[in-house]
Short mmCIF file of C-alpha atoms and ligand atoms in Angstrom, two decimals:
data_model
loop_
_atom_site.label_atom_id
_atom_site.label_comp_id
_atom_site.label_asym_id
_atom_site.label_seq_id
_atom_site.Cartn_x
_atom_site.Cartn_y
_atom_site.Cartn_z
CA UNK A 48 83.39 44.22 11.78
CA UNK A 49 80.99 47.42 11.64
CA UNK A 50 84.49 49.16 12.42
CA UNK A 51 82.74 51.85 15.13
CA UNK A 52 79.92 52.30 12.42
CA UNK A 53 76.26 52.03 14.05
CA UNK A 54 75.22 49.56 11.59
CA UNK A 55 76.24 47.85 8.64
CA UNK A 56 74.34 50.08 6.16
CA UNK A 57 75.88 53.08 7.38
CA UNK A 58 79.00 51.62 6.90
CA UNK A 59 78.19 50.66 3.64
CA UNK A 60 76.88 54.00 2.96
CA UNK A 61 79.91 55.66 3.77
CA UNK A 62 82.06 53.14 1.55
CA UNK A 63 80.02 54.46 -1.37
CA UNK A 64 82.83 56.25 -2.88
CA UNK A 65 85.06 53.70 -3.04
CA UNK A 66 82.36 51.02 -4.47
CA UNK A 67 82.32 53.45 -7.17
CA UNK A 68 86.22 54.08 -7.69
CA UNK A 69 86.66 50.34 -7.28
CA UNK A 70 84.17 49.70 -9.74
CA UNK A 71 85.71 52.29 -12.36
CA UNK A 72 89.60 51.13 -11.76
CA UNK A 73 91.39 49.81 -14.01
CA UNK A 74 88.26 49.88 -17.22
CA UNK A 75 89.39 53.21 -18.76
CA UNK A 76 92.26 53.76 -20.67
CA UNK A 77 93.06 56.41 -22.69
CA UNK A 78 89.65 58.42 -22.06
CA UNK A 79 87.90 55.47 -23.49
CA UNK A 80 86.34 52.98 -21.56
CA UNK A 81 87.71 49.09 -21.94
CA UNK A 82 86.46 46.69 -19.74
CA UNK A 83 89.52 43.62 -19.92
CA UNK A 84 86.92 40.86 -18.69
CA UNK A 85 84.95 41.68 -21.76
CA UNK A 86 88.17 41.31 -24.25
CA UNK A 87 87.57 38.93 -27.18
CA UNK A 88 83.55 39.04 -26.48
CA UNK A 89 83.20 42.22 -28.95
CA UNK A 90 80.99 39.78 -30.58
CA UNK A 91 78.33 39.74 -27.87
CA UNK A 92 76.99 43.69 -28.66
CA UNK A 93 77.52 43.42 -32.19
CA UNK A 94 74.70 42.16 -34.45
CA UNK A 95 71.83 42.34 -31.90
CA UNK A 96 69.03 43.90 -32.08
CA UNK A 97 67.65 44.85 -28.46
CA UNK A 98 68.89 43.80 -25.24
CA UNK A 99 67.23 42.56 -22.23
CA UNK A 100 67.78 44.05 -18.58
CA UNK A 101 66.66 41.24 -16.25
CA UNK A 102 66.66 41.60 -12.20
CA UNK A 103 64.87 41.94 -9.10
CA UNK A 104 64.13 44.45 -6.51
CA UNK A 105 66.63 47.31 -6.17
CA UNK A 106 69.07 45.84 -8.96
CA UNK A 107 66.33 45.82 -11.31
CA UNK A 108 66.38 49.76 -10.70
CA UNK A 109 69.87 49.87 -11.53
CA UNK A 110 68.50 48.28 -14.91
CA UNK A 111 66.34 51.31 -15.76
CA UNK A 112 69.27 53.84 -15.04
CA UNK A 113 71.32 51.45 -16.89
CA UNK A 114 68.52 51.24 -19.98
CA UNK A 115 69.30 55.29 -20.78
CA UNK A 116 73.16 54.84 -20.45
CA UNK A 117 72.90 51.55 -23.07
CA UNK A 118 70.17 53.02 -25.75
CA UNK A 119 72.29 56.47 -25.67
CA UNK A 120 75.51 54.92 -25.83
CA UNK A 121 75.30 51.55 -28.09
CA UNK A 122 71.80 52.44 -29.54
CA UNK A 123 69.90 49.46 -29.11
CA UNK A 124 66.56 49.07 -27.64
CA UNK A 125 66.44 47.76 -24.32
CA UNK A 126 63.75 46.31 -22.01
CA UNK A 127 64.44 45.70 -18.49
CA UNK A 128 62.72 42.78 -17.04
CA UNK A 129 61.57 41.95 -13.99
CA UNK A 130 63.17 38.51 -13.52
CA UNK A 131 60.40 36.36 -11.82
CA UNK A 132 57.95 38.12 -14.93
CA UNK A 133 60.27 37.38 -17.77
CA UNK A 134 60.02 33.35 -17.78
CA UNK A 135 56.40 33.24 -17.37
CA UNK A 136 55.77 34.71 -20.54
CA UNK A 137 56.79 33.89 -24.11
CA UNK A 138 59.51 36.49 -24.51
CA UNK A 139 60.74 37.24 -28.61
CA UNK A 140 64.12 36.69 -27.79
CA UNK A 141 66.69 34.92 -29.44
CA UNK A 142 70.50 34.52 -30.90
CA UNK A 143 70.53 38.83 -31.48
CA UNK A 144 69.15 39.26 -27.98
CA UNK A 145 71.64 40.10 -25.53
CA UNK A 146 70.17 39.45 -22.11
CA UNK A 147 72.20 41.07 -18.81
CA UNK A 148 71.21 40.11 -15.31
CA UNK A 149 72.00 42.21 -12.64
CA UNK A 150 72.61 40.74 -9.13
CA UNK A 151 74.63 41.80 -6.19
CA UNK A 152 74.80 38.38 -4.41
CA UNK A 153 74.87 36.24 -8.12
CA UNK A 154 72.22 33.88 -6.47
CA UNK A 155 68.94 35.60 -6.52
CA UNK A 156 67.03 32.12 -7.91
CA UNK A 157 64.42 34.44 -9.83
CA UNK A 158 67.28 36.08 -11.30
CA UNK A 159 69.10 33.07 -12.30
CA UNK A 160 66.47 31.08 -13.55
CA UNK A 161 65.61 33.93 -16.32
CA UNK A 162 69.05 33.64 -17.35
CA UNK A 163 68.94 29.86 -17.80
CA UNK A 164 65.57 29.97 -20.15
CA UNK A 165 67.69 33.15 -21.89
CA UNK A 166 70.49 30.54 -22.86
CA UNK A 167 68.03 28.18 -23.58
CA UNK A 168 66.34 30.47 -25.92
CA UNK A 169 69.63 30.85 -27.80
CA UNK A 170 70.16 34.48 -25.85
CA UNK A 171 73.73 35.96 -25.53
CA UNK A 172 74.32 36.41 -21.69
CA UNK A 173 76.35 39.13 -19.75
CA UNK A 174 75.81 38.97 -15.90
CA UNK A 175 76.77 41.95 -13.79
CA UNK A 176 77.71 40.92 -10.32
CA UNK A 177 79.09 41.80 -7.04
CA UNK A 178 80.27 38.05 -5.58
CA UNK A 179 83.26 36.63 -7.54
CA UNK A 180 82.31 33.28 -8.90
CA UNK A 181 78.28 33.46 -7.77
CA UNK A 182 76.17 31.22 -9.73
CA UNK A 183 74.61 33.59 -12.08
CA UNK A 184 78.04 34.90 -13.64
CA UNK A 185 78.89 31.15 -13.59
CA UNK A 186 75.89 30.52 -15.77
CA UNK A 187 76.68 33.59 -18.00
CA UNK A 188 78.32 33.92 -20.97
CA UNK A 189 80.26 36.90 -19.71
CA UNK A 190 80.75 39.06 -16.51
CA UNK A 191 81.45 42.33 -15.24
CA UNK A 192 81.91 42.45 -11.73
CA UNK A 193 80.99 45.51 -9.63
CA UNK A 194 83.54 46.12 -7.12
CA UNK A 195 81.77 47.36 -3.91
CA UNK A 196 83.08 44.73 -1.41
CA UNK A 197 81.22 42.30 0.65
CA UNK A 198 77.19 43.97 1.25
CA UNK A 199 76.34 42.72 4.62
CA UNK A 200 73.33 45.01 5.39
CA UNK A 201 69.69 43.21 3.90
CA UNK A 202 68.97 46.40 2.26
CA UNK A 203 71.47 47.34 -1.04
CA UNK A 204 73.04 50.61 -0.76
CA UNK A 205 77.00 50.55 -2.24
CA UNK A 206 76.02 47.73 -4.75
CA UNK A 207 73.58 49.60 -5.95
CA UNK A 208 75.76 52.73 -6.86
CA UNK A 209 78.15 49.88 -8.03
CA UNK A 210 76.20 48.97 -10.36
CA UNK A 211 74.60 51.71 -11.52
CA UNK A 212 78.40 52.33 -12.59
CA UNK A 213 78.74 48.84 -13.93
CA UNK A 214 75.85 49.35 -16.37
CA UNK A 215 77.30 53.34 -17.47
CA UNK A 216 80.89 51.87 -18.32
CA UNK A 217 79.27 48.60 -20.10
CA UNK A 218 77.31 51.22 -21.94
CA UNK A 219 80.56 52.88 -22.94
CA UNK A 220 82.26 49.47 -23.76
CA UNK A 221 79.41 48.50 -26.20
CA UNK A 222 79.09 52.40 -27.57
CA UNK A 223 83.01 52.04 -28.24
CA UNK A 224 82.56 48.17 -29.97
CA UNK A 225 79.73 48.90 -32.23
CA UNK A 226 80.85 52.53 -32.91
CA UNK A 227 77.93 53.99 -31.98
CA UNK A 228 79.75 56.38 -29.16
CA UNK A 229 82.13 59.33 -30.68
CA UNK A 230 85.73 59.43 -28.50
CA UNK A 231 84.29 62.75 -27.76
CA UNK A 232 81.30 61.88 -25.87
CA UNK A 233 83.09 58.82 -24.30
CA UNK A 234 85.94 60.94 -22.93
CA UNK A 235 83.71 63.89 -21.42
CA UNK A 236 81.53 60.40 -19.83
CA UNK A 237 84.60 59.14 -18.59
CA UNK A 238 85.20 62.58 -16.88
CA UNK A 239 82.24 62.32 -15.12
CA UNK A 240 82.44 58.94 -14.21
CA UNK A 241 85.72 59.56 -12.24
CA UNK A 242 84.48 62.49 -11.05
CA UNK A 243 81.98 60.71 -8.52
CA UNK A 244 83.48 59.22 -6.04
CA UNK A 245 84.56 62.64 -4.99
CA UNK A 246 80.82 64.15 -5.41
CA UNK A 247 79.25 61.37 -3.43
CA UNK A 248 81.83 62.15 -0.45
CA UNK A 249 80.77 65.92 -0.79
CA UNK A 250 76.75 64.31 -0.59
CA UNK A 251 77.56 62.44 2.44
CA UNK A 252 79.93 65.65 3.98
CA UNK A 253 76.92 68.01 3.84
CA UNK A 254 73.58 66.67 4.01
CA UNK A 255 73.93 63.34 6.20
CA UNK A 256 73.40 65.60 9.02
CA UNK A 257 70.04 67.55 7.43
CA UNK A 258 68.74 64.59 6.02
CA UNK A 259 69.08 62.81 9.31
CA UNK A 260 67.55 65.52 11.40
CA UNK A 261 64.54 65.32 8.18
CA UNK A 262 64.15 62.05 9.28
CA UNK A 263 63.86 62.25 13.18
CA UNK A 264 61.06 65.08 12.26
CA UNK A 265 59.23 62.42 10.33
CA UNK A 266 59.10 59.41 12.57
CA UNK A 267 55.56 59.55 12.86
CA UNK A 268 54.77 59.83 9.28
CA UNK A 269 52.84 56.88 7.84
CA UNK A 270 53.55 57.29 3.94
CA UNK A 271 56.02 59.03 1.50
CA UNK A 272 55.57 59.41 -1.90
CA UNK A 273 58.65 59.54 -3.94
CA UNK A 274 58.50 61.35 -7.66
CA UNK A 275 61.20 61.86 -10.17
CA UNK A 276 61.22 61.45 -14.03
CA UNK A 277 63.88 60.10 -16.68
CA UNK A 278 66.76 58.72 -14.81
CA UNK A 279 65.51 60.18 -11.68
CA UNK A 280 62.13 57.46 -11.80
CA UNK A 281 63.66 54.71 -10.87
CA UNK A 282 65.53 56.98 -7.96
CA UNK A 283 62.13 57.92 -6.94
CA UNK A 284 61.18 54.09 -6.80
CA UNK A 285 64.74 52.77 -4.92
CA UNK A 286 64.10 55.79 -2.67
CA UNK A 287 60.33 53.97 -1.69
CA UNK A 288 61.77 50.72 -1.72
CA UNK A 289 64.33 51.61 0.81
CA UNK A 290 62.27 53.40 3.52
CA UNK A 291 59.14 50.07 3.06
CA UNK A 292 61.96 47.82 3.22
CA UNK A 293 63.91 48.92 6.43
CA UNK A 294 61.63 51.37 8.38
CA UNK A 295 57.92 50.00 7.41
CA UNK A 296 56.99 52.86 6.41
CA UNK A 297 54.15 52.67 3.46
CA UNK A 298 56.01 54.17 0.38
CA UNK A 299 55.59 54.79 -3.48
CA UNK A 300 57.28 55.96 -6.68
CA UNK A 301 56.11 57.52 -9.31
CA UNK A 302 56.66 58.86 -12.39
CA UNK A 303 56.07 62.51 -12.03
CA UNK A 304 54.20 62.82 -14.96
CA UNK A 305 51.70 60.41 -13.60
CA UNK A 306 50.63 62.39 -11.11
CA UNK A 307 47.73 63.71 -12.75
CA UNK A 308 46.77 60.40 -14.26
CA UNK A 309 46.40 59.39 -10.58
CA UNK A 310 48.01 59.34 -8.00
CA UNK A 311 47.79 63.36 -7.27
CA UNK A 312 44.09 62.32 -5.61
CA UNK A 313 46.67 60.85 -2.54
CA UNK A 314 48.07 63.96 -2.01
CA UNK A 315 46.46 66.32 0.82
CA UNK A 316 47.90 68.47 3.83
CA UNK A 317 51.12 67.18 5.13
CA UNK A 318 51.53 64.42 2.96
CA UNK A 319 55.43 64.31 2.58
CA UNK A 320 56.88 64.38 -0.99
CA UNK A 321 60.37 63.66 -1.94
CA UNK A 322 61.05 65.40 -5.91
CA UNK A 323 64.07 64.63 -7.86
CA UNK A 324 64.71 67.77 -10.00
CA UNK A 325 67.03 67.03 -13.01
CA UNK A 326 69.55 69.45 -13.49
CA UNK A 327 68.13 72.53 -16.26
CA UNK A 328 71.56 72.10 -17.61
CA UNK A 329 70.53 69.15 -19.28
CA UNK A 330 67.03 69.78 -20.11
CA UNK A 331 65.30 72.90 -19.61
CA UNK A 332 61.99 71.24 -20.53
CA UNK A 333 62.02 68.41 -18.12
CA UNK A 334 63.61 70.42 -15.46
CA UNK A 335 60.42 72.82 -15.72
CA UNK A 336 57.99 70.33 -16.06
CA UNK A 337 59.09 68.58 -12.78
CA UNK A 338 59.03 72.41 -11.60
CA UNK A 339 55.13 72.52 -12.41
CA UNK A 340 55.01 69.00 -10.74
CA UNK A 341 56.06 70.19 -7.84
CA UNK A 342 53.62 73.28 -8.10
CA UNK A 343 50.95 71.22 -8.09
CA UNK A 344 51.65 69.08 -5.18
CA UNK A 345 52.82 71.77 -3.24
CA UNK A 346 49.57 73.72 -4.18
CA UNK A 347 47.63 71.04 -2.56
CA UNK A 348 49.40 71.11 0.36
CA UNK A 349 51.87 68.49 0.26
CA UNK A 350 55.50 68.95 2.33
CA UNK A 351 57.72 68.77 -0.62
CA UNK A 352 61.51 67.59 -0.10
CA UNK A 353 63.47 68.83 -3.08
CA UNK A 354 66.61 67.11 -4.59
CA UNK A 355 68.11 69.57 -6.46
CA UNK A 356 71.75 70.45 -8.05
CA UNK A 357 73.49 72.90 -6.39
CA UNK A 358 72.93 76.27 -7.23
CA UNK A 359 69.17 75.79 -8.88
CA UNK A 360 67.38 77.88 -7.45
CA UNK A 361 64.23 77.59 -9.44
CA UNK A 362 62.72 75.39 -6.54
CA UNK A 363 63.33 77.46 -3.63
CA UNK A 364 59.63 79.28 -3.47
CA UNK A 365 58.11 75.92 -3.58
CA UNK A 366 59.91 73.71 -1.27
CA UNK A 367 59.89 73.09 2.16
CA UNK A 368 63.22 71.53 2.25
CA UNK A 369 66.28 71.28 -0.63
CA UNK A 370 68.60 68.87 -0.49
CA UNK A 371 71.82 69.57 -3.03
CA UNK A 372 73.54 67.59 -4.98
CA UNK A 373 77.07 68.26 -6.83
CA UNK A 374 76.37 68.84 -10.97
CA UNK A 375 76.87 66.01 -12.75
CA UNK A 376 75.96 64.29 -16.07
CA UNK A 377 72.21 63.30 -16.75
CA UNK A 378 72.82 59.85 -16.38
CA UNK A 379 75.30 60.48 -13.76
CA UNK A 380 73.28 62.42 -11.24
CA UNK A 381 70.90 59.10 -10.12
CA UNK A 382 74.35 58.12 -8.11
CA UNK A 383 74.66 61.08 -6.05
CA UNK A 384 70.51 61.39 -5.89
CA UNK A 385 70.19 57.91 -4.38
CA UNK A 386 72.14 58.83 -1.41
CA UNK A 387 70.05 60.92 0.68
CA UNK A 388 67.31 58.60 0.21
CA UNK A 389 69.09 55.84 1.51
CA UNK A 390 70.24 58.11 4.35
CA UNK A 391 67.09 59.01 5.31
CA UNK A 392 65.25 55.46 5.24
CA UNK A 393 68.17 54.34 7.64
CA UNK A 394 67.56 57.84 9.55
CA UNK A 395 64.20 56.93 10.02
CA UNK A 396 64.38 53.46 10.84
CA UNK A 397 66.77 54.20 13.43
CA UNK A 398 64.62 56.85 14.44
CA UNK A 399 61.88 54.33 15.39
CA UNK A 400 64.15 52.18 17.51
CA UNK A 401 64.45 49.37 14.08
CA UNK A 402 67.13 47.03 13.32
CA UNK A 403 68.78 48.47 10.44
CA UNK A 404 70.35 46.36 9.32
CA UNK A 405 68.02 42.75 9.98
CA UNK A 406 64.36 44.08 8.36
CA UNK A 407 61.59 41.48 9.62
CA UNK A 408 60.36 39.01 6.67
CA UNK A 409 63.47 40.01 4.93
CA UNK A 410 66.99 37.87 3.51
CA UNK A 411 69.77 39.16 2.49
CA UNK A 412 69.67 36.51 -0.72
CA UNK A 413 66.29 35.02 -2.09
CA UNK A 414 67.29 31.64 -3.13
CA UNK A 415 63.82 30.30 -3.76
CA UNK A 416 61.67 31.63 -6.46
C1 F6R B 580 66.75 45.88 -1.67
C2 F6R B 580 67.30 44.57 -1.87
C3 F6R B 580 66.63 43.62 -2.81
C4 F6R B 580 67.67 43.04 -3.77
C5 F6R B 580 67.06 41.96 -4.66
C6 F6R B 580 68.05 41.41 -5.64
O1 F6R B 580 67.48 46.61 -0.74
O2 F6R B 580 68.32 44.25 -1.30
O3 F6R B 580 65.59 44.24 -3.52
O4 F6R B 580 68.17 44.10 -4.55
O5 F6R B 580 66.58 40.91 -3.84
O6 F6R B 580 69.17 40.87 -5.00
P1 F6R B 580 70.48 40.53 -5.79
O7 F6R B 580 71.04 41.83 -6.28
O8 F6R B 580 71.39 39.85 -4.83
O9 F6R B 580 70.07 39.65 -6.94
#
């Protein structure tokens, strides 16, 4: 079934252009983004007042990206939740709260249980999920499925991306509804959105090899910190996630910007440091100030691994390695970003002899809480 791949993840990996074209087919017509599952539910964006991200582990990251793509787009607050945190407090949510659960398998019982007290509470419920007919979209009051195809591998890689694209088009679809979005805005998204699949098959055509070679260079490492800020934050703490999850390797995220607040006193000679530098195109100010970031680790002595878009050269004096990726969107760019990092946790794990694809301690569903 791994159809000559080594593992499952890499196979996964590689299908990350179509999880994202899958995803996208069929929900845009006319430059405008229409998602047909959500016909007749206008009434579930309109008339609230803040939305609620809920989910767990790597889909909750998805949330964050997807928090950006829903307050630009249908300007409402949003929160994203961890799932198993949400119920044990005493949330203000009620009939203008629109709670959405992400889950790839629809079963995660965390997940599912903060969408049960949501209803209780009188919530409106939108599930986004990668198993047709899972229990959480069964429990929802609406669903848009990510199309990625079946996720064998314990740690998410192509659902992920999926629904990273999931939560950008539902972000379009509720911009559109509540007329918050101009057909402008929407049309150049929906440009960039098809424009993906492509760039993440350029990602995996020219740095699969680097990245992996990174990797084998860096078996022996016992921690790597991960930094990014805005959309590239919760990159920075997928990017951790993976390489703890698959090759046991002790690793963080940060916000850049905490750095100083903290976590800068870990950094000394050799400690490796992935950055993920936003584009300048989109903001000069946060591009620089990740710049600086990296100025100060870099002064300390850290080995900094650079994620830049093509062409910046801004970074080049003080990194020890640049990884490019295609120019994209803001929001856009956490889709192509996420890709090397996955790479290189399943680089390394490999590297130190692991099972890829079967992490000790580790399901591929949690169905206890
Ligand atoms: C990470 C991973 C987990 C899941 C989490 C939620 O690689 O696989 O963090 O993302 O357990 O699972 P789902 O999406 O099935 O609810």
């Amino acid at each position: 079934e791994k159809g000559g791949w080594p593992s499952f993840m890499a196979k996964e990996v590689a299908e990350e252009p179509d999880a994202v074209a899958n995803t996208i087919r069929g929900r845009v017509q006319d430059g405008a983004v229409v998602i047909p599952e959500l016909d007749g539910s206008d009434e579930l964006f309109r008339g609230i007042d803040r939305i609620i991200i809920t989910a767990c582990g790597t889909a909750s990251y998805a949330g964050m990206v997807g928090k950006y793509a829903l307050e630009q787009w249908a300007r409402v607050p949003v929160d994203v939740e961890l799932a198993h945190e949400f119920r044990y407090r005493d949330p203000v949510i009620g009939e203008n709260t629109l709670v959405v659960s992400i889950s790839q398998s629809g079963e995660t019982m965390d997940t599912l249980m903060a969408v049960k007290y949501a209803r209780e509470r009188g919530a409106r419920t939108l599930s986004i999920c990668n198993t047709q007919g899972a229990t959480i979209p069964r429990e929802s009051d609406a669903v848009v499925y990510t199309h990625a195809g079946p996720e064998v591998a314990v740690a998410s890689t192509k659902a992920f991306v999926a629904q990273i694209t999931a939560l950008l088009l539902l972000g379009l679809h509720a911009g559109r509804v509540r007329g918050t979005v101009s057909a402008a805005d929407a049309a150049a998204a929906v440009a960039d959105l098809e424009a993906l699949p492509a760039k993440i098959a350029k990602v995996l055509a020219d740095e699969q090899a680097h990245v992996t070679q990174l990797a084998g260079w860096m078996a022996d490492t016992r921690s790597v910190l991960f930094l990014g800020r805005h959309v590239g934050y919760p990159i920075a703490l997928e990017g951790a996630l993976k390489l703890k999850e698959i090759s046991y390797i002790h690793a963080e995220g940060f916000a850049a910007g905490e750095l100083k607040h903290g976590p800068i006193a870990l950094i000394e000679p050799g400690q490796p440091v992935f950055v993920l530098l936003p584009s300048p195109r989109h903001s000069a100010l946060l591009h620089a100030k990740v710049v600086s970031n990296i100025q100060e680790i870099r002064a300390r002595g850290a080995r900094v691994i650079v994620i830049a878009e093509e062409g910046d050269a801004a970074v080049l004096p003080f990194a020890d390695e640049v990884i490019r990726i295609p120019l994209a969107g803001a929001l856009f760019e956490p889709i192509l970003a996420v890709v090397p990092l996955q790479i290189f946790a399943m680089a390394l794990a490999t590297a130190k002899g692991l099972d890829v694809d079967q992490p000790r301690n580790l399901a591929k569903s949690v169905t206890v809480e």
